[in-house]
C-alpha atoms as a printed R data frame, in Angstrom:
    type eleno elety resid chain resno       x       y       z
1   ATOM     1    CA   MET     A     1 -47.164 -71.565 -50.673
2   ATOM     2    CA   PRO     A     2 -48.901 -68.711 -53.334
3   ATOM     3    CA   ASN     A     3 -46.386 -67.872 -56.547
4   ATOM     4    CA   GLU     A     4 -45.899 -63.945 -54.348
5   ATOM     5    CA   PRO     A     5 -46.592 -64.549 -50.479
6   ATOM     6    CA   LEU     A     6 -44.685 -62.093 -49.248
7   ATOM     7    CA   ALA     A     7 -46.454 -59.122 -52.233
8   ATOM     8    CA   GLY     A     8 -47.115 -56.063 -49.993
9   ATOM     9    CA   LEU     A     9 -44.659 -56.076 -47.267
10  ATOM    10    CA   ARG     A    10 -41.851 -53.581 -46.618
11  ATOM    11    CA   ILE     A    11 -39.442 -55.640 -45.381
12  ATOM    12    CA   LEU     A    12 -35.578 -53.910 -44.505
13  ATOM    13    CA   VAL     A    13 -32.430 -56.810 -44.839
14  ATOM    14    CA   VAL     A    14 -29.744 -55.990 -42.266
15  ATOM    15    CA   GLU     A    15 -26.418 -57.921 -43.480
16  ATOM    16    CA   ASP     A    16 -23.092 -56.468 -43.620
17  ATOM    17    CA   THR     A    17 -21.928 -58.715 -46.633
18  ATOM    18    CA   ALA     A    18 -22.778 -57.547 -49.714
19  ATOM    19    CA   SER     A    19 -23.085 -60.584 -51.748
20  ATOM    20    CA   ILE     A    20 -25.486 -61.956 -48.524
21  ATOM    21    CA   ARG     A    21 -27.559 -59.069 -48.797
22  ATOM    22    CA   THR     A    22 -27.809 -59.138 -52.636
23  ATOM    23    CA   LEU     A    23 -28.915 -62.748 -52.736
24  ATOM    24    CA   VAL     A    24 -31.416 -62.545 -49.850
25  ATOM    25    CA   ILE     A    25 -32.866 -59.325 -51.052
26  ATOM    26    CA   LYS     A    26 -33.034 -61.303 -54.604
27  ATOM    27    CA   LEU     A    27 -34.783 -64.333 -53.253
28  ATOM    28    CA   LEU     A    28 -37.629 -62.101 -51.148
29  ATOM    29    CA   GLU     A    29 -37.979 -60.046 -54.784
30  ATOM    30    CA   ARG     A    30 -39.104 -63.749 -55.994
31  ATOM    31    CA   LEU     A    31 -41.444 -64.385 -53.246
32  ATOM    32    CA   GLY     A    32 -43.199 -60.979 -54.413
33  ATOM    33    CA   CYS     A    33 -41.966 -58.566 -51.894
34  ATOM    34    CA   ALA     A    34 -41.218 -55.187 -54.309
35  ATOM    35    CA   ASP     A    35 -40.272 -53.342 -50.889
36  ATOM    36    CA   VAL     A    36 -37.061 -54.088 -49.508
37  ATOM    37    CA   PHE     A    37 -34.839 -51.621 -47.722
38  ATOM    38    CA   GLU     A    38 -31.175 -52.402 -47.000
39  ATOM    39    CA   ALA     A    39 -28.804 -51.879 -44.547
40  ATOM    40    CA   ALA     A    40 -25.127 -53.062 -44.568
41  ATOM    41    CA   ASP     A    41 -24.863 -51.289 -40.861
42  ATOM    42    CA   SER     A    42 -26.572 -51.001 -37.968
43  ATOM    43    CA   GLU     A    43 -26.420 -46.638 -38.881
44  ATOM    44    CA   THR     A    44 -28.340 -47.425 -41.836
45  ATOM    45    CA   ALA     A    45 -30.670 -49.898 -39.963
46  ATOM    46    CA   TRP     A    46 -31.578 -47.607 -37.544
47  ATOM    47    CA   HIS     A    47 -32.075 -44.583 -40.231
48  ATOM    48    CA   HIS     A    48 -34.453 -47.122 -41.856
49  ATOM    49    CA   LEU     A    49 -36.308 -48.124 -38.768
50  ATOM    50    CA   ARG     A    50 -37.002 -44.564 -38.164
51  ATOM    51    CA   ARG     A    51 -38.197 -43.594 -41.603
52  ATOM    52    CA   GLN     A    52 -39.994 -46.871 -43.279
53  ATOM    53    CA   THR     A    53 -43.118 -48.547 -42.039
54  ATOM    54    CA   LEU     A    54 -41.588 -52.030 -42.049
55  ATOM    55    CA   ASP     A    55 -43.707 -55.440 -41.703
56  ATOM    56    CA   ALA     A    56 -40.581 -57.490 -40.850
57  ATOM    57    CA   VAL     A    57 -36.730 -57.204 -40.227
58  ATOM    58    CA   LEU     A    58 -34.336 -59.481 -41.250
59  ATOM    59    CA   LEU     A    59 -31.485 -59.074 -38.702
60  ATOM    60    CA   ASP     A    60 -27.873 -61.034 -39.616
61  ATOM    61    CA   TYR     A    61 -26.230 -61.784 -35.420
62  ATOM    62    CA   GLU     A    62 -22.721 -60.672 -36.323
63  ATOM    63    CA   LEU     A    63 -22.162 -56.905 -38.072
64  ATOM    64    CA   GLN     A    64 -18.873 -55.235 -37.971
65  ATOM    65    CA   SER     A    65 -20.515 -52.208 -36.323
66  ATOM    66    CA   ASP     A    66 -22.853 -54.292 -33.667
67  ATOM    67    CA   ASP     A    67 -24.831 -57.637 -33.373
68  ATOM    68    CA   GLY     A    68 -28.407 -58.548 -34.429
69  ATOM    69    CA   VAL     A    69 -29.370 -59.243 -30.994
70  ATOM    70    CA   SER     A    70 -28.291 -56.020 -29.925
71  ATOM    71    CA   ILE     A    71 -30.104 -54.494 -32.228
72  ATOM    72    CA   ALA     A    72 -33.197 -56.123 -31.467
73  ATOM    73    CA   TRP     A    73 -33.155 -55.137 -27.761
74  ATOM    74    CA   GLN     A    74 -33.018 -51.499 -28.668
75  ATOM    75    CA   VAL     A    75 -35.523 -51.505 -31.141
76  ATOM    76    CA   ARG     A    76 -37.701 -53.547 -28.331
77  ATOM    77    CA   GLY     A    77 -36.838 -51.291 -25.902
78  ATOM    78    CA   ASP     A    78 -37.558 -47.922 -27.642
79  ATOM    79    CA   GLU     A    79 -41.190 -46.517 -26.860
80  ATOM    80    CA   THR     A    80 -40.999 -43.771 -29.444
81  ATOM    81    CA   LEU     A    81 -40.671 -46.344 -32.489
82  ATOM    82    CA   ALA     A    82 -43.303 -46.681 -34.666
83  ATOM    83    CA   ASN     A    83 -41.685 -50.318 -35.446
84  ATOM    84    CA   LYS     A    84 -41.505 -51.228 -32.170
85  ATOM    85    CA   ASP     A    85 -43.126 -54.212 -32.589
86  ATOM    86    CA   VAL     A    86 -41.772 -55.468 -36.224
87  ATOM    87    CA   ALA     A    87 -41.094 -59.103 -36.630
88  ATOM    88    CA   ILE     A    88 -37.905 -59.698 -36.516
89  ATOM    89    CA   ILE     A    89 -36.098 -62.507 -37.600
90  ATOM    90    CA   LEU     A    90 -32.450 -63.516 -36.799
91  ATOM    91    CA   LEU     A    91 -31.142 -64.829 -40.121
92  ATOM    92    CA   THR     A    92 -27.383 -66.017 -39.404
93  ATOM    93    CA   SER     A    93 -24.787 -68.570 -39.811
94  ATOM    94    CA   HIS     A    94 -24.720 -68.825 -35.959
95  ATOM    95    CA   ASP     A    95 -26.621 -71.764 -34.106
96  ATOM    96    CA   GLU     A    96 -24.746 -71.269 -30.771
97  ATOM    97    CA   VAL     A    97 -27.508 -72.205 -27.799
98  ATOM    98    CA   SER     A    98 -26.534 -68.925 -25.979
99  ATOM    99    CA   ILE     A    99 -27.256 -66.980 -29.189
100 ATOM   100    CA   VAL     A   100 -30.483 -68.321 -29.458
101 ATOM   101    CA   ASP     A   101 -30.790 -68.047 -25.707
102 ATOM   102    CA   ALA     A   102 -30.013 -64.316 -26.259
103 ATOM   103    CA   ALA     A   103 -32.067 -64.044 -29.368
104 ATOM   104    CA   ARG     A   104 -35.463 -65.206 -27.678
105 ATOM   105    CA   LYS     A   105 -34.993 -62.932 -24.338
106 ATOM   106    CA   ALA     A   106 -34.422 -59.790 -26.821
107 ATOM   107    CA   ASP     A   107 -38.187 -60.842 -28.408
108 ATOM   108    CA   ILE     A   108 -36.856 -62.285 -31.729
109 ATOM   109    CA   ASP     A   109 -39.511 -63.705 -33.202
110 ATOM   110    CA   ALA     A   110 -37.478 -66.667 -35.199
111 ATOM   111    CA   TYR     A   111 -33.862 -67.744 -35.796
112 ATOM   112    CA   LEU     A   112 -33.510 -69.502 -39.092
113 ATOM   113    CA   VAL     A   113 -29.353 -70.195 -40.340
114 ATOM   114    CA   LYS     A   114 -27.733 -69.639 -43.292
115 ATOM   115    CA   PRO     A   115 -28.211 -70.835 -45.905
116 ATOM   116    CA   VAL     A   116 -32.126 -71.279 -45.718
117 ATOM   117    CA   MET     A   117 -34.348 -72.404 -48.537
118 ATOM   118    CA   PRO     A   118 -36.556 -69.521 -50.514
119 ATOM   119    CA   ASP     A   119 -40.233 -71.197 -49.330
120 ATOM   120    CA   ARG     A   120 -38.548 -71.584 -45.787
121 ATOM   121    CA   LEU     A   121 -37.919 -67.791 -44.944
122 ATOM   122    CA   GLY     A   122 -41.216 -67.311 -47.361
123 ATOM   123    CA   LYS     A   123 -42.963 -69.133 -44.918
124 ATOM   124    CA   ARG     A   124 -41.347 -68.270 -41.881
125 ATOM   125    CA   ILE     A   125 -41.523 -64.274 -42.376
126 ATOM   126    CA   LEU     A   126 -45.403 -64.651 -43.318
127 ATOM   127    CA   ASP     A   127 -45.783 -66.332 -40.164
128 ATOM   128    CA   VAL     A   128 -44.008 -63.892 -37.773
129 ATOM   129    CA   VAL     A   129 -45.718 -60.911 -39.905
130 ATOM   130    CA   ASN     A   130 -49.227 -62.671 -39.545
131 ATOM   131    CA   HIS     A   131 -48.521 -63.168 -35.315
132 ATOM   132    CA   ARG     A   132 -46.961 -59.828 -34.485
133 ATOM   133    CA   LYS     A   133 -50.028 -58.437 -36.569
134 ATOM   134    CA   GLY     A   134 -52.096 -60.620 -34.603
135 ATOM   135    CA   ILE     A   135 -53.555 -62.623 -37.451
136 ATOM   136    CA   THR     A   136 -52.359 -65.827 -35.642
137 ATOM   137    CA   ASN     A   137 -52.531 -66.815 -31.953
138 ATOM   138    CA   LYS     A   138 -50.115 -69.075 -31.836
139 ATOM   139    CA   PRO     A   139 -46.176 -68.049 -32.466
140 ATOM   140    CA   PRO     A   140 -44.488 -69.098 -34.977
141 ATOM   141    CA   ARG     A   141 -41.839 -71.764 -33.892
142 ATOM   142    CA   SER     A   142 -38.770 -72.209 -35.679
143 ATOM   143    CA   SER     A   143 -37.456 -75.367 -37.854
144 ATOM   144    CA   GLU     A   144 -34.101 -74.389 -37.460
145 ATOM   145    CA   VAL     A   145 -33.383 -74.084 -34.178
146 ATOM   146    CA   SER     A   146 -35.776 -74.661 -31.745
147 ATOM   147    CA   TRP     A   147 -36.376 -73.221 -27.986
148 ATOM   148    CA   THR     A   148 -38.950 -73.384 -25.348
149 ATOM   149    CA   ASP     A   149 -41.992 -71.064 -25.351
């Protein structure tokens, strides 16, 4: 993996726990992502989703104001949203089958269980962004939690 694999990407991190949000942002910056936006709640996430052109969104499942799967459903269902087809990764401490299934049904591109290694996070982001942009034909496969296509 190159030293700065995420250079040039614009990524939104939606995580309500400040320490985890800061850690994820630092990981993304170390991977070369200079355009990182952050949200501690769904209201701030929507602010960025409506005003920024994004390449990827990292969503926590369990937010105080909402959950990541519900936000993903709303993003995918909003025909007026420029980020409707943005790559979405659910980054969470939950690995229950019901949540994985809900994520899949909400058209979430990948599901990673925290804690995640920086190189794995970088590779997964690149995989889903490239798939969403049509650069690769194969959908990304999660090595954290598998689901059938």
